[in-house]
Tab-separated table of C-alpha atoms in Angstrom:
chain	number	residue	atom	x	y	z
A	288	UNK	CA	-56.247	22.573	-84.532
A	289	UNK	CA	-57.161	20.217	-81.798
A	290	UNK	CA	-60.738	21.450	-81.545
A	291	UNK	CA	-60.724	21.904	-85.934
A	292	UNK	CA	-59.624	17.687	-85.798
A	293	UNK	CA	-62.511	17.079	-82.998
A	294	UNK	CA	-64.977	18.581	-84.903
A	295	UNK	CA	-64.069	17.244	-88.333
A	296	UNK	CA	-63.942	13.973	-86.434
A	297	UNK	CA	-67.015	14.189	-84.892
A	298	UNK	CA	-68.459	15.609	-88.900
A	299	UNK	CA	-66.913	12.021	-90.692
A	300	UNK	CA	-68.487	9.846	-88.065
A	301	UNK	CA	-71.883	11.825	-89.620
A	302	UNK	CA	-70.878	11.842	-93.037
A	303	UNK	CA	-70.181	7.399	-92.068
A	304	UNK	CA	-73.371	7.101	-91.026
A	305	UNK	CA	-74.504	4.660	-93.952
A	306	UNK	CA	-71.196	3.348	-93.871
A	307	UNK	CA	-71.957	2.371	-89.716
A	308	UNK	CA	-75.428	1.145	-90.929
A	309	UNK	CA	-74.162	-1.507	-92.990
A	310	UNK	CA	-71.205	-2.683	-90.294
A	311	UNK	CA	-73.045	-1.905	-87.353
A	312	UNK	CA	-76.868	-1.705	-88.266
A	313	UNK	CA	-77.309	-5.697	-88.509
A	314	UNK	CA	-75.760	-5.953	-84.906
A	315	UNK	CA	-77.274	-3.631	-83.084
A	316	UNK	CA	-81.134	-4.924	-85.009
A	317	UNK	CA	-80.061	-8.723	-83.209
A	318	UNK	CA	-79.703	-7.042	-79.881
A	319	UNK	CA	-83.146	-7.096	-79.695
A	320	UNK	CA	-83.519	-10.586	-80.131
A	321	UNK	CA	-80.910	-10.929	-76.462
A	322	UNK	CA	-82.996	-7.677	-75.336
A	323	UNK	CA	-85.686	-9.218	-72.082
A	324	UNK	CA	-89.017	-8.791	-74.558
A	325	UNK	CA	-90.594	-7.297	-71.713
A	326	UNK	CA	-87.604	-4.266	-70.725
A	327	UNK	CA	-87.291	-0.996	-73.259
A	328	UNK	CA	-84.143	-1.614	-75.709
A	329	UNK	CA	-83.174	1.962	-75.387
A	330	UNK	CA	-81.408	1.529	-72.550
A	331	UNK	CA	-79.813	-1.233	-73.658
A	332	UNK	CA	-79.120	-0.290	-77.016
A	333	UNK	CA	-77.544	3.238	-75.933
A	334	UNK	CA	-75.160	1.128	-73.431
A	335	UNK	CA	-74.003	-1.398	-76.378
A	336	UNK	CA	-72.958	1.836	-78.102
A	337	UNK	CA	-71.577	3.510	-75.193
A	338	UNK	CA	-69.206	0.124	-75.085
A	339	UNK	CA	-68.217	0.216	-78.243
A	340	UNK	CA	-67.533	4.393	-78.260
A	341	UNK	CA	-65.149	3.346	-75.083
A	342	UNK	CA	-63.615	1.459	-77.317
A	343	UNK	CA	-62.946	3.972	-80.197
A	344	UNK	CA	-62.264	6.273	-77.190
A	345	UNK	CA	-59.147	3.160	-76.412
A	346	UNK	CA	-58.098	2.770	-79.166
A	347	UNK	CA	-57.649	6.738	-80.217
A	348	UNK	CA	-55.483	6.903	-76.503
A	349	UNK	CA	-53.026	4.106	-77.080
A	350	UNK	CA	-52.297	5.800	-81.069
A	351	UNK	CA	-52.216	8.736	-79.506
A	352	UNK	CA	-49.917	7.660	-77.632
A	353	UNK	CA	-47.553	6.366	-80.066
A	354	UNK	CA	-47.558	9.660	-82.120
A	355	UNK	CA	-46.396	11.068	-78.977
A	356	UNK	CA	-44.077	8.591	-78.847
A	357	UNK	CA	-42.619	8.875	-82.046
A	358	UNK	CA	-42.350	12.511	-82.518
A	359	UNK	CA	-40.327	12.506	-79.652
A	360	UNK	CA	-37.297	10.380	-81.055
A	361	UNK	CA	-38.334	10.884	-84.034
A	362	UNK	CA	-38.280	14.567	-85.616
A	363	UNK	CA	-40.120	14.198	-89.378
A	364	UNK	CA	-42.353	12.556	-87.575
A	365	UNK	CA	-45.059	15.727	-86.669
A	366	UNK	CA	-45.556	16.490	-90.382
A	367	UNK	CA	-44.898	12.715	-92.149
A	368	UNK	CA	-47.727	11.622	-89.686
A	369	UNK	CA	-49.561	14.764	-90.968
A	370	UNK	CA	-49.937	13.814	-94.335
A	371	UNK	CA	-50.585	10.376	-93.701
A	372	UNK	CA	-53.954	11.377	-92.013
A	373	UNK	CA	-54.155	13.835	-94.756
A	374	UNK	CA	-53.934	10.804	-97.579
A	375	UNK	CA	-56.119	8.664	-95.263
A	376	UNK	CA	-59.407	11.023	-95.293
A	377	UNK	CA	-58.301	11.233	-99.102
A	378	UNK	CA	-58.785	7.672	-99.600
A	379	UNK	CA	-62.028	7.692	-97.251
A	380	UNK	CA	-63.718	10.620	-98.444
A	381	UNK	CA	-64.044	8.613	-101.858
A	382	UNK	CA	-64.482	5.391	-99.698
A	383	UNK	CA	-67.434	6.644	-98.722
A	384	UNK	CA	-68.479	8.756	-102.267
A	385	UNK	CA	-68.398	5.396	-104.246
A	386	UNK	CA	-65.022	6.234	-105.985
A	387	UNK	CA	-62.850	3.632	-105.209
A	388	UNK	CA	-63.439	1.026	-102.729
A	389	UNK	CA	-59.538	0.913	-101.329
A	390	UNK	CA	-60.199	0.906	-97.684
A	391	UNK	CA	-62.003	-2.685	-97.827
A	392	UNK	CA	-58.348	-3.723	-98.247
A	393	UNK	CA	-57.372	-1.756	-95.269
A	394	UNK	CA	-59.797	-3.020	-93.341
A	395	UNK	CA	-58.294	-6.535	-94.014
A	396	UNK	CA	-56.236	-5.905	-92.061
A	397	UNK	CA	-58.008	-6.115	-88.277
A	398	UNK	CA	-59.619	-9.126	-89.339
A	399	UNK	CA	-57.298	-11.476	-87.555
A	400	UNK	CA	-57.825	-9.425	-83.873
A	401	UNK	CA	-61.487	-9.523	-84.223
A	402	UNK	CA	-61.163	-12.752	-84.901
A	403	UNK	CA	-59.186	-13.278	-81.920
A	404	UNK	CA	-61.918	-11.630	-79.390
A	405	UNK	CA	-65.521	-11.962	-81.055
A	406	UNK	CA	-66.222	-15.392	-79.491
A	407	UNK	CA	-65.540	-13.816	-75.938
A	408	UNK	CA	-68.860	-11.974	-77.244
A	409	UNK	CA	-70.655	-14.810	-76.730
A	410	UNK	CA	-70.127	-14.661	-72.836
A	411	UNK	CA	-72.514	-11.238	-72.772
A	412	UNK	CA	-75.681	-13.275	-74.141
A	413	UNK	CA	-78.259	-13.067	-73.500
A	414	UNK	CA	-78.611	-9.127	-71.615
A	415	UNK	CA	-79.877	-9.998	-68.977
A	416	UNK	CA	-79.158	-6.922	-67.732
A	417	UNK	CA	-78.044	-3.472	-69.793
A	418	UNK	CA	-74.555	-3.689	-68.326
A	419	UNK	CA	-74.761	-6.601	-69.934
A	420	UNK	CA	-74.649	-4.975	-73.591
A	421	UNK	CA	-71.489	-3.083	-72.588
A	422	UNK	CA	-68.917	-4.848	-72.565
A	423	UNK	CA	-70.277	-6.329	-75.823
A	424	UNK	CA	-70.788	-3.104	-77.681
A	425	UNK	CA	-67.287	-2.174	-76.338
A	426	UNK	CA	-66.053	-6.207	-78.690
A	427	UNK	CA	-67.738	-5.018	-81.320
A	428	UNK	CA	-65.849	-1.590	-81.450
A	429	UNK	CA	-63.122	-3.594	-82.457
A	430	UNK	CA	-65.438	-5.006	-86.205
A	431	UNK	CA	-62.820	-4.164	-88.955
A	432	UNK	CA	-64.073	-0.646	-90.302
A	433	UNK	CA	-61.792	1.985	-92.924
A	434	UNK	CA	-63.943	4.415	-91.347
A	435	UNK	CA	-61.846	4.148	-87.410
A	436	UNK	CA	-59.143	2.999	-88.882
A	437	UNK	CA	-58.552	6.032	-91.269
A	438	UNK	CA	-60.307	8.140	-88.422
A	439	UNK	CA	-57.386	6.645	-85.815
A	440	UNK	CA	-54.584	7.822	-88.146
A	441	UNK	CA	-55.328	11.674	-87.060
A	442	UNK	CA	-54.862	10.462	-82.891
A	443	UNK	CA	-51.560	8.792	-84.719
A	444	UNK	CA	-51.282	12.470	-85.350
A	445	UNK	CA	-52.337	14.305	-82.868
A	446	UNK	CA	-48.422	13.345	-80.747
A	447	UNK	CA	-50.798	13.066	-77.420
A	448	UNK	CA	-52.724	10.732	-76.168
A	449	UNK	CA	-55.194	12.934	-74.512
A	450	UNK	CA	-55.956	14.867	-78.205
A	451	UNK	CA	-55.720	11.599	-79.969
A	452	UNK	CA	-58.713	9.960	-77.122
A	453	UNK	CA	-61.031	12.588	-77.902
A	454	UNK	CA	-60.858	12.839	-81.327
A	455	UNK	CA	-62.038	9.242	-81.512
A	456	UNK	CA	-64.568	10.383	-78.440
A	457	UNK	CA	-66.104	12.234	-81.051
A	458	UNK	CA	-65.830	10.583	-83.769
A	459	UNK	CA	-68.249	7.917	-81.943
A	460	UNK	CA	-70.212	10.185	-81.499
A	461	UNK	CA	-71.261	11.449	-84.570
A	462	UNK	CA	-72.134	7.699	-85.428
A	463	UNK	CA	-74.462	7.375	-83.037
A	464	UNK	CA	-77.224	9.184	-84.072
A	465	UNK	CA	-77.393	7.270	-87.674
A	466	UNK	CA	-77.088	4.275	-85.503
A	467	UNK	CA	-79.704	4.834	-82.399
A	468	UNK	CA	-82.178	5.985	-86.134
A	469	UNK	CA	-81.397	1.538	-87.517
A	470	UNK	CA	-81.987	0.791	-83.863
A	471	UNK	CA	-85.588	2.888	-83.665
A	472	UNK	CA	-86.438	1.895	-86.922
A	473	UNK	CA	-86.171	5.725	-88.308
A	474	UNK	CA	-85.725	5.249	-92.536
A	475	UNK	CA	-86.339	8.646	-92.949
A	476	UNK	CA	-83.174	9.380	-90.919
A	477	UNK	CA	-81.151	6.161	-93.238
A	478	UNK	CA	-82.793	7.721	-96.363
A	479	UNK	CA	-81.627	10.779	-96.028
A	480	UNK	CA	-77.352	9.934	-95.245
A	481	UNK	CA	-78.181	6.876	-98.680
A	482	UNK	CA	-79.632	10.017	-100.558
A	483	UNK	CA	-76.964	9.934	-103.375
A	484	UNK	CA	-76.364	13.451	-103.275
A	485	UNK	CA	-76.424	14.005	-99.211
A	486	UNK	CA	-73.204	11.659	-100.433
A	487	UNK	CA	-71.075	13.057	-102.571
A	488	UNK	CA	-71.552	16.409	-100.200
A	489	UNK	CA	-70.480	14.962	-97.779
A	490	UNK	CA	-68.111	12.975	-99.773
A	491	UNK	CA	-66.940	15.686	-101.644
A	492	UNK	CA	-66.195	18.596	-98.171
A	493	UNK	CA	-64.068	15.540	-96.686
A	494	UNK	CA	-61.826	15.766	-100.389
A	495	UNK	CA	-61.771	19.332	-99.896
A	496	UNK	CA	-60.656	19.195	-96.146
A	497	UNK	CA	-57.903	16.177	-96.786
A	498	UNK	CA	-56.730	18.509	-99.636
A	499	UNK	CA	-55.750	21.047	-96.932
A	500	UNK	CA	-54.601	19.089	-94.183
A	501	UNK	CA	-51.699	17.288	-97.186
A	502	UNK	CA	-50.594	20.993	-98.122
A	503	UNK	CA	-50.912	21.569	-94.150
A	504	UNK	CA	-48.437	18.951	-93.952
A	505	UNK	CA	-45.997	19.886	-96.723
A	506	UNK	CA	-45.460	23.390	-96.811
């Protein structure tokens, strides 16, 4: 199931592309204003996104390790965590499909942490080289996001720091195409993700898979 979860995490990243543009697209666009005008923007954009994905991977490793400790000491923990991850995926499908926006309340839980670390990002501005964009992206990777939090429950249920890190790594890679398109100004790709039919189809697929996970957890 680890391989399936990795693929599914990548798919969630792809499906949540529009949400990522809404959350991080403005940040990516703003990077141009702090990037040397005489240098290509791509290395800075890639460095920023590498830092962002690195933060997801670290969070996945931490939650995976917590899940591993829980399953070792509490026998019932694994099916319970699997059930929670399935329920969170249902909520995520509803969120992406705009059927229910309750994940906004979950996002609010992470605002305190981000408010504490966000000022650190200013130390790296303006970018003198792509190396400065990497820690900047790492800090902004902790921006409160229901999409990230939902996927983190999979890392928690994986029961392994390595598997948890892999799930979040592939989730981050899934978000990459849309954010790179936003950075490059590719409105065609962004418009495709925003199309109501595409959004509803992707959300429906996620909902069906979530129900499968819930069934597997309780059976």
